[in-house]
Amino acid sequence: MIELNNTINWKPQSTGTGRFGKWLENLVDWNLSRSRFWGTPLPIWLTEDRKEEKCIGSAAELKSEIEKSVRAGFMKTNPLGKFIENDFSKANYEKFDLHRPFADDIILVSNNGKKMFREQDLIDVWFDAGAMPYAQAHYPFENKSNFSEMFPADFIAEGVDQTRGWFFTLHAIASMTSDSVAFKNIISNGLVLDKNGNKMSKRLGNAVDPFTTIEEFGTDPLRWYNAHKCTALG
């Protein structure tokens, strides 16, 4: 991951070698799961003794595994019964819902004939964001032949606070699954600070409401102020 990061054109360079580079050099294990209700359920089913597990990789695979469960008598019907494999239309994917609580009701059968229940946790939402390059192309189910035209991205831009968020999960997933960078060039902009030099934050209550400022002074004075301050600060 460090070697791949060194091939990315960072603007400013100091963020790539400093804040992000140092983050990569001192990586610790990241807990992939989150104990929440809203989000993407982990597609992992376990037996009650947790000795057998299955990780599902597609809707078609899940449909097939549920059919086995129906035959074993663990499920009455297959909620993905009407799903048509290799039909990537919106209508086909709207035939079922794999979010909670629906995913929690799916019981699978292990290779030894035991009931398998879904791991209750969700995947960290940052990994949803980091999988964006693949998800937007529905890869590897679609666009296999032309995926190299879409990936890696030529350019992305986000605030420097994404160092441990979007930047990292994009880079981590691309490194692990594609042995590649997720983006070739990046502009990582700074943050808006208050009069004391602290990051403006809703939590700290030190943010200026832009709509109130625009209503009082107008949009052009606000643009001019920001442009002037940025220029003055170099």
PDB file of N, CA, C and O in Angstrom, residues 124-159:
ATOM      1  N   ASP A 124     -18.668  -1.535   8.011  1.00  0.00           N
ATOM      2  CA  ASP A 124     -18.365  -0.114   8.229  1.00  0.00           C
ATOM      3  C   ASP A 124     -18.704   0.669   6.965  1.00  0.00           C
ATOM      4  O   ASP A 124     -18.281   0.314   5.859  1.00  0.00           O
ATOM      5  N   VAL A 125     -19.467   1.746   7.128  1.00  0.00           N
ATOM      6  CA  VAL A 125     -19.943   2.510   5.966  1.00  0.00           C
ATOM      7  C   VAL A 125     -18.799   3.075   5.133  1.00  0.00           C
ATOM      8  O   VAL A 125     -18.950   3.320   3.939  1.00  0.00           O
ATOM      9  N   TRP A 126     -17.612   3.259   5.738  1.00  0.00           N
ATOM     10  CA  TRP A 126     -16.481   3.753   4.959  1.00  0.00           C
ATOM     11  C   TRP A 126     -16.054   2.756   3.894  1.00  0.00           C
ATOM     12  O   TRP A 126     -15.513   3.132   2.852  1.00  0.00           O
ATOM     13  N   PHE A 127     -16.294   1.468   4.152  1.00  0.00           N
ATOM     14  CA  PHE A 127     -15.946   0.481   3.136  1.00  0.00           C
ATOM     15  C   PHE A 127     -16.992   0.438   2.026  1.00  0.00           C
ATOM     16  O   PHE A 127     -16.707   0.023   0.911  1.00  0.00           O
ATOM     17  N   ASP A 128     -18.218   0.852   2.327  1.00  0.00           N
ATOM     18  CA  ASP A 128     -19.193   1.103   1.258  1.00  0.00           C
ATOM     19  C   ASP A 128     -18.636   2.167   0.316  1.00  0.00           C
ATOM     20  O   ASP A 128     -18.655   2.028  -0.914  1.00  0.00           O
ATOM     21  N   ALA A 129     -18.156   3.266   0.917  1.00  0.00           N
ATOM     22  CA  ALA A 129     -17.618   4.373   0.128  1.00  0.00           C
ATOM     23  C   ALA A 129     -16.373   3.945  -0.638  1.00  0.00           C
ATOM     24  O   ALA A 129     -16.187   4.306  -1.804  1.00  0.00           O
ATOM     25  N   GLY A 130     -15.520   3.157   0.007  1.00  0.00           N
ATOM     26  CA  GLY A 130     -14.284   2.730  -0.638  1.00  0.00           C
ATOM     27  C   GLY A 130     -14.503   1.765  -1.775  1.00  0.00           C
ATOM     28  O   GLY A 130     -13.652   1.635  -2.677  1.00  0.00           O
ATOM     29  N   ALA A 131     -15.649   1.064  -1.782  1.00  0.00           N
ATOM     30  CA  ALA A 131     -15.969   0.120  -2.861  1.00  0.00           C
ATOM     31  C   ALA A 131     -16.624   0.818  -4.050  1.00  0.00           C
ATOM     32  O   ALA A 131     -16.989   0.158  -5.028  1.00  0.00           O
ATOM     33  N   MET A 132     -16.771   2.137  -3.962  1.00  0.00           N
ATOM     34  CA  MET A 132     -17.461   2.903  -5.002  1.00  0.00           C
ATOM     35  C   MET A 132     -16.964   2.631  -6.419  1.00  0.00           C
ATOM     36  O   MET A 132     -17.775   2.470  -7.341  1.00  0.00           O
ATOM     37  N   PRO A 133     -15.641   2.560  -6.676  1.00  0.00           N
ATOM     38  CA  PRO A 133     -15.196   2.337  -8.047  1.00  0.00           C
ATOM     39  C   PRO A 133     -15.747   1.047  -8.662  1.00  0.00           C
ATOM     40  O   PRO A 133     -16.028   0.985  -9.853  1.00  0.00           O
ATOM     41  N   TYR A 134     -15.903   0.027  -7.824  1.00  0.00           N
ATOM     42  CA  TYR A 134     -16.426  -1.246  -8.302  1.00  0.00           C
ATOM     43  C   TYR A 134     -17.957  -1.218  -8.359  1.00  0.00           C
ATOM     44  O   TYR A 134     -18.569  -1.716  -9.307  1.00  0.00           O
ATOM     45  N   ALA A 135     -18.566  -0.632  -7.331  1.00  0.00           N
ATOM     46  CA  ALA A 135     -20.023  -0.615  -7.233  1.00  0.00           C
ATOM     47  C   ALA A 135     -20.660   0.192  -8.359  1.00  0.00           C
ATOM     48  O   ALA A 135     -21.698  -0.208  -8.904  1.00  0.00           O
ATOM     49  N   GLN A 136     -20.057   1.326  -8.727  1.00  0.00           N
ATOM     50  CA  GLN A 136     -20.668   2.163  -9.759  1.00  0.00           C
ATOM     51  C   GLN A 136     -20.694   1.472 -11.121  1.00  0.00           C
ATOM     52  O   GLN A 136     -21.535   1.780 -11.966  1.00  0.00           O
ATOM     53  N   ALA A 137     -19.782   0.509 -11.312  1.00  0.00           N
ATOM     54  CA  ALA A 137     -19.743  -0.233 -12.567  1.00  0.00           C
ATOM     55  C   ALA A 137     -20.382  -1.617 -12.434  1.00  0.00           C
ATOM     56  O   ALA A 137     -20.384  -2.403 -13.369  1.00  0.00           O
ATOM     57  N   HIS A 138     -20.915  -1.911 -11.229  1.00  0.00           N
ATOM     58  CA  HIS A 138     -21.474  -3.231 -10.936  1.00  0.00           C
ATOM     59  C   HIS A 138     -20.478  -4.328 -11.303  1.00  0.00           C
ATOM     60  O   HIS A 138     -20.831  -5.393 -11.797  1.00  0.00           O
ATOM     61  N   TYR A 139     -19.232  -4.051 -11.014  1.00  0.00           N
ATOM     62  CA  TYR A 139     -18.142  -4.985 -11.284  1.00  0.00           C
ATOM     63  C   TYR A 139     -17.968  -5.922 -10.087  1.00  0.00           C
ATOM     64  O   TYR A 139     -18.097  -5.478  -8.949  1.00  0.00           O
ATOM     65  N   PRO A 140     -17.755  -7.224 -10.272  1.00  0.00           N
ATOM     66  CA  PRO A 140     -17.379  -7.912 -11.519  1.00  0.00           C
ATOM     67  C   PRO A 140     -18.539  -8.533 -12.277  1.00  0.00           C
ATOM     68  O   PRO A 140     -18.309  -9.335 -13.187  1.00  0.00           O
ATOM     69  N   PHE A 141     -19.774  -8.195 -11.929  1.00  0.00           N
ATOM     70  CA  PHE A 141     -20.920  -8.803 -12.597  1.00  0.00           C
ATOM     71  C   PHE A 141     -21.170  -8.193 -13.972  1.00  0.00           C
ATOM     72  O   PHE A 141     -21.713  -8.846 -14.861  1.00  0.00           O
ATOM     73  N   GLU A 142     -20.774  -6.925 -14.133  1.00  0.00           N
ATOM     74  CA  GLU A 142     -20.874  -6.250 -15.422  1.00  0.00           C
ATOM     75  C   GLU A 142     -19.557  -5.516 -15.694  1.00  0.00           C
ATOM     76  O   GLU A 142     -18.715  -5.349 -14.812  1.00  0.00           O
ATOM     77  N   ASN A 143     -19.402  -5.075 -16.940  1.00  0.00           N
ATOM     78  CA  ASN A 143     -18.280  -4.210 -17.355  1.00  0.00           C
ATOM     79  C   ASN A 143     -16.898  -4.839 -17.141  1.00  0.00           C
ATOM     80  O   ASN A 143     -15.925  -4.139 -16.909  1.00  0.00           O
ATOM     81  N   LYS A 144     -16.806  -6.146 -17.243  1.00  0.00           N
ATOM     82  CA  LYS A 144     -15.506  -6.792 -17.107  1.00  0.00           C
ATOM     83  C   LYS A 144     -14.549  -6.383 -18.219  1.00  0.00           C
ATOM     84  O   LYS A 144     -13.365  -6.154 -17.994  1.00  0.00           O
ATOM     85  N   SER A 145     -15.084  -6.303 -19.438  1.00  0.00           N
ATOM     86  CA  SER A 145     -14.222  -6.040 -20.590  1.00  0.00           C
ATOM     87  C   SER A 145     -13.718  -4.605 -20.652  1.00  0.00           C
ATOM     88  O   SER A 145     -12.649  -4.340 -21.204  1.00  0.00           O
ATOM     89  N   ASN A 146     -14.471  -3.672 -20.091  1.00  0.00           N
ATOM     90  CA  ASN A 146     -14.074  -2.265 -20.201  1.00  0.00           C
ATOM     91  C   ASN A 146     -13.823  -1.613 -18.834  1.00  0.00           C
ATOM     92  O   ASN A 146     -13.770  -0.395 -18.728  1.00  0.00           O
ATOM     93  N   PHE A 147     -13.646  -2.415 -17.794  1.00  0.00           N
ATOM     94  CA  PHE A 147     -13.449  -1.848 -16.466  1.00  0.00           C
ATOM     95  C   PHE A 147     -12.170  -1.018 -16.399  1.00  0.00           C
ATOM     96  O   PHE A 147     -12.093  -0.036 -15.658  1.00  0.00           O
ATOM     97  N   SER A 148     -11.166  -1.406 -17.167  1.00  0.00           N
ATOM     98  CA  SER A 148      -9.896  -0.667 -17.155  1.00  0.00           C
ATOM     99  C   SER A 148     -10.062   0.752 -17.691  1.00  0.00           C
ATOM    100  O   SER A 148      -9.215   1.610 -17.441  1.00  0.00           O
ATOM    101  N   GLU A 149     -11.159   1.028 -18.390  1.00  0.00           N
ATOM    102  CA  GLU A 149     -11.433   2.382 -18.867  1.00  0.00           C
ATOM    103  C   GLU A 149     -11.992   3.255 -17.741  1.00  0.00           C
ATOM    104  O   GLU A 149     -11.973   4.480 -17.838  1.00  0.00           O
ATOM    105  N   MET A 150     -12.500   2.628 -16.699  1.00  0.00           N
ATOM    106  CA  MET A 150     -13.108   3.363 -15.592  1.00  0.00           C
ATOM    107  C   MET A 150     -12.217   3.395 -14.352  1.00  0.00           C
ATOM    108  O   MET A 150     -12.412   4.226 -13.472  1.00  0.00           O
ATOM    109  N   PHE A 151     -11.279   2.488 -14.279  1.00  0.00           N
ATOM    110  CA  PHE A 151     -10.497   2.299 -13.061  1.00  0.00           C
ATOM    111  C   PHE A 151      -9.031   2.108 -13.410  1.00  0.00           C
ATOM    112  O   PHE A 151      -8.700   1.383 -14.349  1.00  0.00           O
ATOM    113  N   PRO A 152      -8.107   2.755 -12.675  1.00  0.00           N
ATOM    114  CA  PRO A 152      -8.362   3.686 -11.571  1.00  0.00           C
ATOM    115  C   PRO A 152      -8.835   5.049 -12.069  1.00  0.00           C
ATOM    116  O   PRO A 152      -8.680   5.376 -13.247  1.00  0.00           O
ATOM    117  N   ALA A 153      -9.384   5.844 -11.158  1.00  0.00           N
ATOM    118  CA  ALA A 153      -9.858   7.179 -11.513  1.00  0.00           C
ATOM    119  C   ALA A 153      -8.678   8.078 -11.852  1.00  0.00           C
ATOM    120  O   ALA A 153      -7.601   7.962 -11.260  1.00  0.00           O
ATOM    121  N   ASP A 154      -8.874   8.963 -12.814  1.00  0.00           N
ATOM    122  CA  ASP A 154      -7.828   9.928 -13.161  1.00  0.00           C
ATOM    123  C   ASP A 154      -7.655  10.968 -12.063  1.00  0.00           C
ATOM    124  O   ASP A 154      -6.537  11.435 -11.807  1.00  0.00           O
ATOM    125  N   PHE A 155      -8.784  11.299 -11.389  1.00  0.00           N
ATOM    126  CA  PHE A 155      -8.725  12.435 -10.460  1.00  0.00           C
ATOM    127  C   PHE A 155      -9.853  12.354  -9.443  1.00  0.00           C
ATOM    128  O   PHE A 155     -10.988  12.022  -9.784  1.00  0.00           O
ATOM    129  N   ILE A 156      -9.546  12.637  -8.175  1.00  0.00           N
ATOM    130  CA  ILE A 156     -10.570  12.823  -7.150  1.00  0.00           C
ATOM    131  C   ILE A 156     -10.193  14.047  -6.313  1.00  0.00           C
ATOM    132  O   ILE A 156      -9.041  14.499  -6.346  1.00  0.00           O
ATOM    133  N   ALA A 157     -11.150  14.564  -5.573  1.00  0.00           N
ATOM    134  CA  ALA A 157     -10.900  15.718  -4.700  1.00  0.00           C
ATOM    135  C   ALA A 157     -11.791  15.612  -3.476  1.00  0.00           C
ATOM    136  O   ALA A 157     -12.976  15.303  -3.584  1.00  0.00           O
ATOM    137  N   GLU A 158     -11.203  15.845  -2.332  1.00  0.00           N
ATOM    138  CA  GLU A 158     -11.957  15.867  -1.067  1.00  0.00           C
ATOM    139  C   GLU A 158     -11.116  16.554  -0.010  1.00  0.00           C
ATOM    140  O   GLU A 158      -9.934  16.835  -0.204  1.00  0.00           O
ATOM    141  N   GLY A 159     -11.740  16.826   1.132  1.00  0.00           N
ATOM    142  CA  GLY A 159     -11.055  17.498   2.219  1.00  0.00           C
ATOM    143  C   GLY A 159     -10.006  16.619   2.879  1.00  0.00           C
ATOM    144  O   GLY A 159     -10.075  15.389   2.831  1.00  0.00           O
TER     145      GLY A 159
END
